[in-house]
Amino acid sequence: MELITLRCVFCGAAGPGGHDMAEAKTDRSRYLAHPAQIRKARHHAERVLSAWGVASGTAEAVVHVADELASNAVRHVRTAQGREFGVTLRLLETIVRVEVRDADPTLPILVAPGEDLDADGGRGLLIVERLSASWGSTPEVLGKTTWADIPLELVNGRADRGTNSAEGTS
């Protein structure tokens, strides 16, 4: 049996998802599965990314992706009212990883947009795919985690990892 080591396509780091998660700045938050909570999750992500000093272009993409994934967790899956969804942000060497965990075991499927461009919904994962270097979904014991990796902007030829020392909350 062959042992496979996952490596990041950007920096070559080994570990889960290609990155050593122990070196990441991490923020975890939980919200009730209610549409009003999506805005709370988005604003929290904005504050965390600002505290971490993430460049504005990257931060906007991360917030947009977090919003789309949180919307899916609340609106499009079977996360019952009163249940929770979780949002985790990880600042890694060359990316920000967004993870949204919900109780629905159904894995998301990227579908082509319908011909009705005025239709409400149906384009969220297309937006996630467009803004991220990679994305996917991992089954969990209860539900799943959908994740996306958003590349950090390059500043003077190097990834802008932020300069603040603020750590995320648990």
mmCIF file of C-alpha atoms in Angstrom:
data_model
loop_
_atom_site.group_PDB
_atom_site.id
_atom_site.type_symbol
_atom_site.label_atom_id
_atom_site.label_comp_id
_atom_site.label_asym_id
_atom_site.label_seq_id
_atom_site.Cartn_x
_atom_site.Cartn_y
_atom_site.Cartn_z
ATOM 1 C CA MET A 1 0.000 0.000 0.000
ATOM 2 C CA GLU A 2 1.375 3.397 -1.002
ATOM 3 C CA LEU A 3 1.344 6.278 1.478
ATOM 4 C CA ILE A 4 0.261 9.592 -0.053
ATOM 5 C CA THR A 5 1.288 12.945 1.408
ATOM 6 C CA LEU A 6 -0.997 15.853 0.579
ATOM 7 C CA ARG A 7 0.820 19.007 -0.444
ATOM 8 C CA CYS A 8 -0.430 22.510 -1.103
ATOM 9 C CA VAL A 9 -0.442 23.456 -4.777
ATOM 10 C CA PHE A 10 0.743 26.979 -3.836
ATOM 11 C CA CYS A 11 3.511 26.500 -1.288
ATOM 12 C CA GLY A 12 4.199 22.749 -1.181
ATOM 13 C CA ALA A 13 3.402 22.486 2.545
ATOM 14 C CA ALA A 14 2.480 18.998 3.739
ATOM 15 C CA GLY A 15 -0.406 18.185 6.078
ATOM 16 C CA PRO A 16 -4.209 17.989 6.091
ATOM 17 C CA GLY A 17 -5.358 19.781 2.987
ATOM 18 C CA GLY A 18 -1.682 20.389 2.190
ATOM 19 C CA HIS A 19 -1.075 22.750 5.139
ATOM 20 C CA ASP A 20 0.225 22.407 8.659
ATOM 21 C CA MET A 21 -2.865 23.555 10.531
ATOM 22 C CA ALA A 22 -0.846 24.012 13.743
ATOM 23 C CA GLU A 23 0.837 27.062 12.175
ATOM 24 C CA ALA A 24 -2.448 28.676 11.177
ATOM 25 C CA LYS A 25 -4.244 31.551 12.821
ATOM 26 C CA THR A 26 -7.707 30.123 13.391
ATOM 27 C CA ASP A 27 -11.072 31.598 14.266
ATOM 28 C CA ARG A 28 -14.115 29.411 14.962
ATOM 29 C CA SER A 29 -17.651 30.647 15.446
ATOM 30 C CA ARG A 30 -21.103 29.061 15.613
ATOM 31 C CA TYR A 31 -24.478 30.436 14.625
ATOM 32 C CA LEU A 32 -28.084 29.339 14.769
ATOM 33 C CA ALA A 33 -29.346 28.060 11.423
ATOM 34 C CA HIS A 34 -31.452 31.135 10.694
ATOM 35 C CA PRO A 35 -31.158 33.564 7.745
ATOM 36 C CA ALA A 36 -30.452 36.531 10.058
ATOM 37 C CA GLN A 37 -27.318 34.750 11.288
ATOM 38 C CA ILE A 38 -25.700 34.842 7.840
ATOM 39 C CA ARG A 39 -25.142 38.590 8.218
ATOM 40 C CA LYS A 40 -23.622 38.029 11.668
ATOM 41 C CA ALA A 41 -21.219 35.449 10.240
ATOM 42 C CA ARG A 42 -20.239 37.813 7.414
ATOM 43 C CA HIS A 43 -19.580 40.738 9.784
ATOM 44 C CA HIS A 44 -17.604 38.518 12.142
ATOM 45 C CA ALA A 45 -15.424 37.331 9.238
ATOM 46 C CA GLU A 46 -14.797 40.958 8.229
ATOM 47 C CA ARG A 47 -13.643 41.813 11.773
ATOM 48 C CA VAL A 48 -11.368 38.765 12.052
ATOM 49 C CA LEU A 49 -9.714 39.337 8.669
ATOM 50 C CA SER A 50 -9.177 42.998 9.521
ATOM 51 C CA ALA A 51 -7.608 42.049 12.875
ATOM 52 C CA TRP A 52 -5.328 39.616 11.070
ATOM 53 C CA GLY A 53 -4.284 42.362 8.629
ATOM 54 C CA VAL A 54 -5.428 40.456 5.536
ATOM 55 C CA ALA A 55 -5.303 42.647 2.404
ATOM 56 C CA SER A 56 -8.654 44.109 1.379
ATOM 57 C CA GLY A 57 -8.986 42.246 -1.937
ATOM 58 C CA THR A 58 -8.396 38.893 -0.286
ATOM 59 C CA ALA A 59 -10.650 39.809 2.634
ATOM 60 C CA GLU A 60 -13.507 40.727 0.277
ATOM 61 C CA ALA A 61 -13.206 37.381 -1.515
ATOM 62 C CA VAL A 62 -13.067 35.454 1.782
ATOM 63 C CA VAL A 63 -16.117 37.274 3.150
ATOM 64 C CA HIS A 64 -18.043 36.637 -0.063
ATOM 65 C CA VAL A 65 -17.172 32.925 -0.004
ATOM 66 C CA ALA A 66 -18.032 32.640 3.706
ATOM 67 C CA ASP A 67 -21.357 34.331 2.998
ATOM 68 C CA GLU A 68 -22.177 31.936 0.138
ATOM 69 C CA LEU A 69 -21.257 28.833 2.139
ATOM 70 C CA ALA A 70 -23.164 30.048 5.215
ATOM 71 C CA SER A 71 -26.163 30.805 3.002
ATOM 72 C CA ASN A 72 -26.043 27.248 1.681
ATOM 73 C CA ALA A 73 -25.885 25.893 5.233
ATOM 74 C CA VAL A 74 -29.005 27.848 6.214
ATOM 75 C CA ARG A 75 -31.115 28.098 3.070
ATOM 76 C CA HIS A 76 -30.343 25.131 0.845
ATOM 77 C CA VAL A 77 -29.656 22.222 3.158
ATOM 78 C CA ARG A 78 -31.639 20.432 5.786
ATOM 79 C CA THR A 79 -30.185 22.284 8.774
ATOM 80 C CA ALA A 80 -33.287 22.495 10.950
ATOM 81 C CA GLN A 81 -34.277 25.729 12.680
ATOM 82 C CA GLY A 82 -32.633 25.817 16.093
ATOM 83 C CA ARG A 83 -29.634 23.798 14.870
ATOM 84 C CA GLU A 84 -26.278 25.424 14.374
ATOM 85 C CA PHE A 85 -23.745 25.864 11.620
ATOM 86 C CA GLY A 86 -20.101 26.648 12.226
ATOM 87 C CA VAL A 87 -17.687 28.904 10.368
ATOM 88 C CA THR A 88 -13.924 28.463 10.666
ATOM 89 C CA LEU A 89 -11.361 30.828 9.148
ATOM 90 C CA ARG A 90 -7.709 29.772 8.915
ATOM 91 C CA LEU A 91 -4.894 32.086 7.864
ATOM 92 C CA LEU A 92 -2.224 29.847 6.340
ATOM 93 C CA GLU A 93 1.041 30.570 4.536
ATOM 94 C CA THR A 94 -0.459 31.467 1.153
ATOM 95 C CA ILE A 95 -4.225 31.116 1.580
ATOM 96 C CA VAL A 96 -7.178 31.814 3.807
ATOM 97 C CA ARG A 97 -9.274 28.686 4.239
ATOM 98 C CA VAL A 98 -13.005 29.106 4.897
ATOM 99 C CA GLU A 99 -14.843 26.110 6.360
ATOM 100 C CA VAL A 100 -18.584 25.917 7.002
ATOM 101 C CA ARG A 101 -19.931 22.909 8.855
ATOM 102 C CA ASP A 102 -23.595 21.966 8.962
ATOM 103 C CA ALA A 103 -25.677 18.962 10.015
ATOM 104 C CA ASP A 104 -26.857 17.967 6.532
ATOM 105 C CA PRO A 105 -24.861 15.011 5.158
ATOM 106 C CA THR A 106 -25.725 15.865 1.528
ATOM 107 C CA LEU A 107 -22.562 16.995 -0.246
ATOM 108 C CA PRO A 108 -22.926 20.107 -2.431
ATOM 109 C CA ILE A 109 -22.862 19.705 -6.194
ATOM 110 C CA LEU A 110 -21.715 22.403 -8.577
ATOM 111 C CA VAL A 111 -24.387 22.863 -11.228
ATOM 112 C CA ALA A 112 -24.441 24.988 -14.346
ATOM 113 C CA PRO A 113 -26.618 28.066 -13.943
ATOM 114 C CA GLY A 114 -30.091 27.808 -15.361
ATOM 115 C CA GLU A 115 -31.197 29.894 -18.274
ATOM 116 C CA ASP A 116 -33.241 32.114 -15.961
ATOM 117 C CA LEU A 117 -30.570 34.576 -14.834
ATOM 118 C CA ASP A 118 -33.146 36.369 -12.693
ATOM 119 C CA ALA A 119 -33.799 33.217 -10.651
ATOM 120 C CA ASP A 120 -33.152 33.513 -6.910
ATOM 121 C CA GLY A 121 -30.186 31.291 -6.083
ATOM 122 C CA GLY A 122 -28.362 28.577 -7.934
ATOM 123 C CA ARG A 123 -25.109 30.458 -8.458
ATOM 124 C CA GLY A 124 -23.514 30.347 -4.994
ATOM 125 C CA LEU A 125 -21.083 27.498 -5.637
ATOM 126 C CA LEU A 126 -20.169 29.012 -8.994
ATOM 127 C CA ILE A 127 -19.130 32.145 -7.104
ATOM 128 C CA VAL A 128 -17.186 30.036 -4.588
ATOM 129 C CA GLU A 129 -15.420 28.218 -7.419
ATOM 130 C CA ARG A 130 -14.568 31.479 -9.155
ATOM 131 C CA LEU A 131 -13.133 33.177 -6.043
ATOM 132 C CA SER A 132 -11.209 30.221 -4.637
ATOM 133 C CA ALA A 133 -8.140 28.301 -5.737
ATOM 134 C CA SER A 134 -9.867 25.096 -4.667
ATOM 135 C CA TRP A 135 -12.944 24.033 -2.749
ATOM 136 C CA GLY A 136 -14.660 20.855 -1.674
ATOM 137 C CA SER A 137 -16.724 19.130 0.938
ATOM 138 C CA THR A 138 -15.783 16.545 3.547
ATOM 139 C CA PRO A 139 -18.323 14.183 5.152
ATOM 140 C CA GLU A 140 -18.357 14.317 8.953
ATOM 141 C CA VAL A 141 -19.856 11.967 11.550
ATOM 142 C CA LEU A 142 -22.788 14.374 11.658
ATOM 143 C CA GLY A 143 -23.178 16.437 8.484
ATOM 144 C CA LYS A 144 -20.338 17.834 6.423
ATOM 145 C CA THR A 145 -17.753 20.576 6.178
ATOM 146 C CA THR A 146 -17.604 22.577 2.964
ATOM 147 C CA TRP A 147 -14.329 24.454 2.521
ATOM 148 C CA ALA A 148 -12.659 26.856 0.109
ATOM 149 C CA ASP A 149 -9.065 28.110 -0.164
ATOM 150 C CA ILE A 150 -8.681 31.756 -1.181
ATOM 151 C CA PRO A 151 -5.149 32.806 -2.220
ATOM 152 C CA LEU A 152 -3.550 35.704 -0.362
ATOM 153 C CA GLU A 153 -2.642 38.710 -2.481
ATOM 154 C CA LEU A 154 0.979 39.075 -3.426
ATOM 155 C CA VAL A 155 2.735 42.107 -1.995
ATOM 156 C CA ASN A 156 6.283 42.725 -3.303
ATOM 157 C CA GLY A 157 6.296 39.192 -4.711
ATOM 158 C CA ARG A 158 5.344 37.564 -1.395
ATOM 159 C CA ALA A 159 1.993 36.464 0.005
ATOM 160 C CA ASP A 160 0.477 39.108 2.297
ATOM 161 C CA ARG A 161 -0.123 37.077 5.465
ATOM 162 C CA GLY A 162 -1.152 40.049 7.573
ATOM 163 C CA THR A 163 0.900 41.777 10.227
ATOM 164 C CA ASN A 164 -1.305 41.820 13.323
ATOM 165 C CA SER A 165 -0.688 39.317 16.082
ATOM 166 C CA ALA A 166 -4.364 38.982 17.030
ATOM 167 C CA GLU A 167 -5.347 35.335 17.377
ATOM 168 C CA GLY A 168 -8.750 33.926 16.547
ATOM 169 C CA THR A 169 -11.278 32.831 19.103
ATOM 170 C CA SER A 170 -12.561 29.397 19.768
#
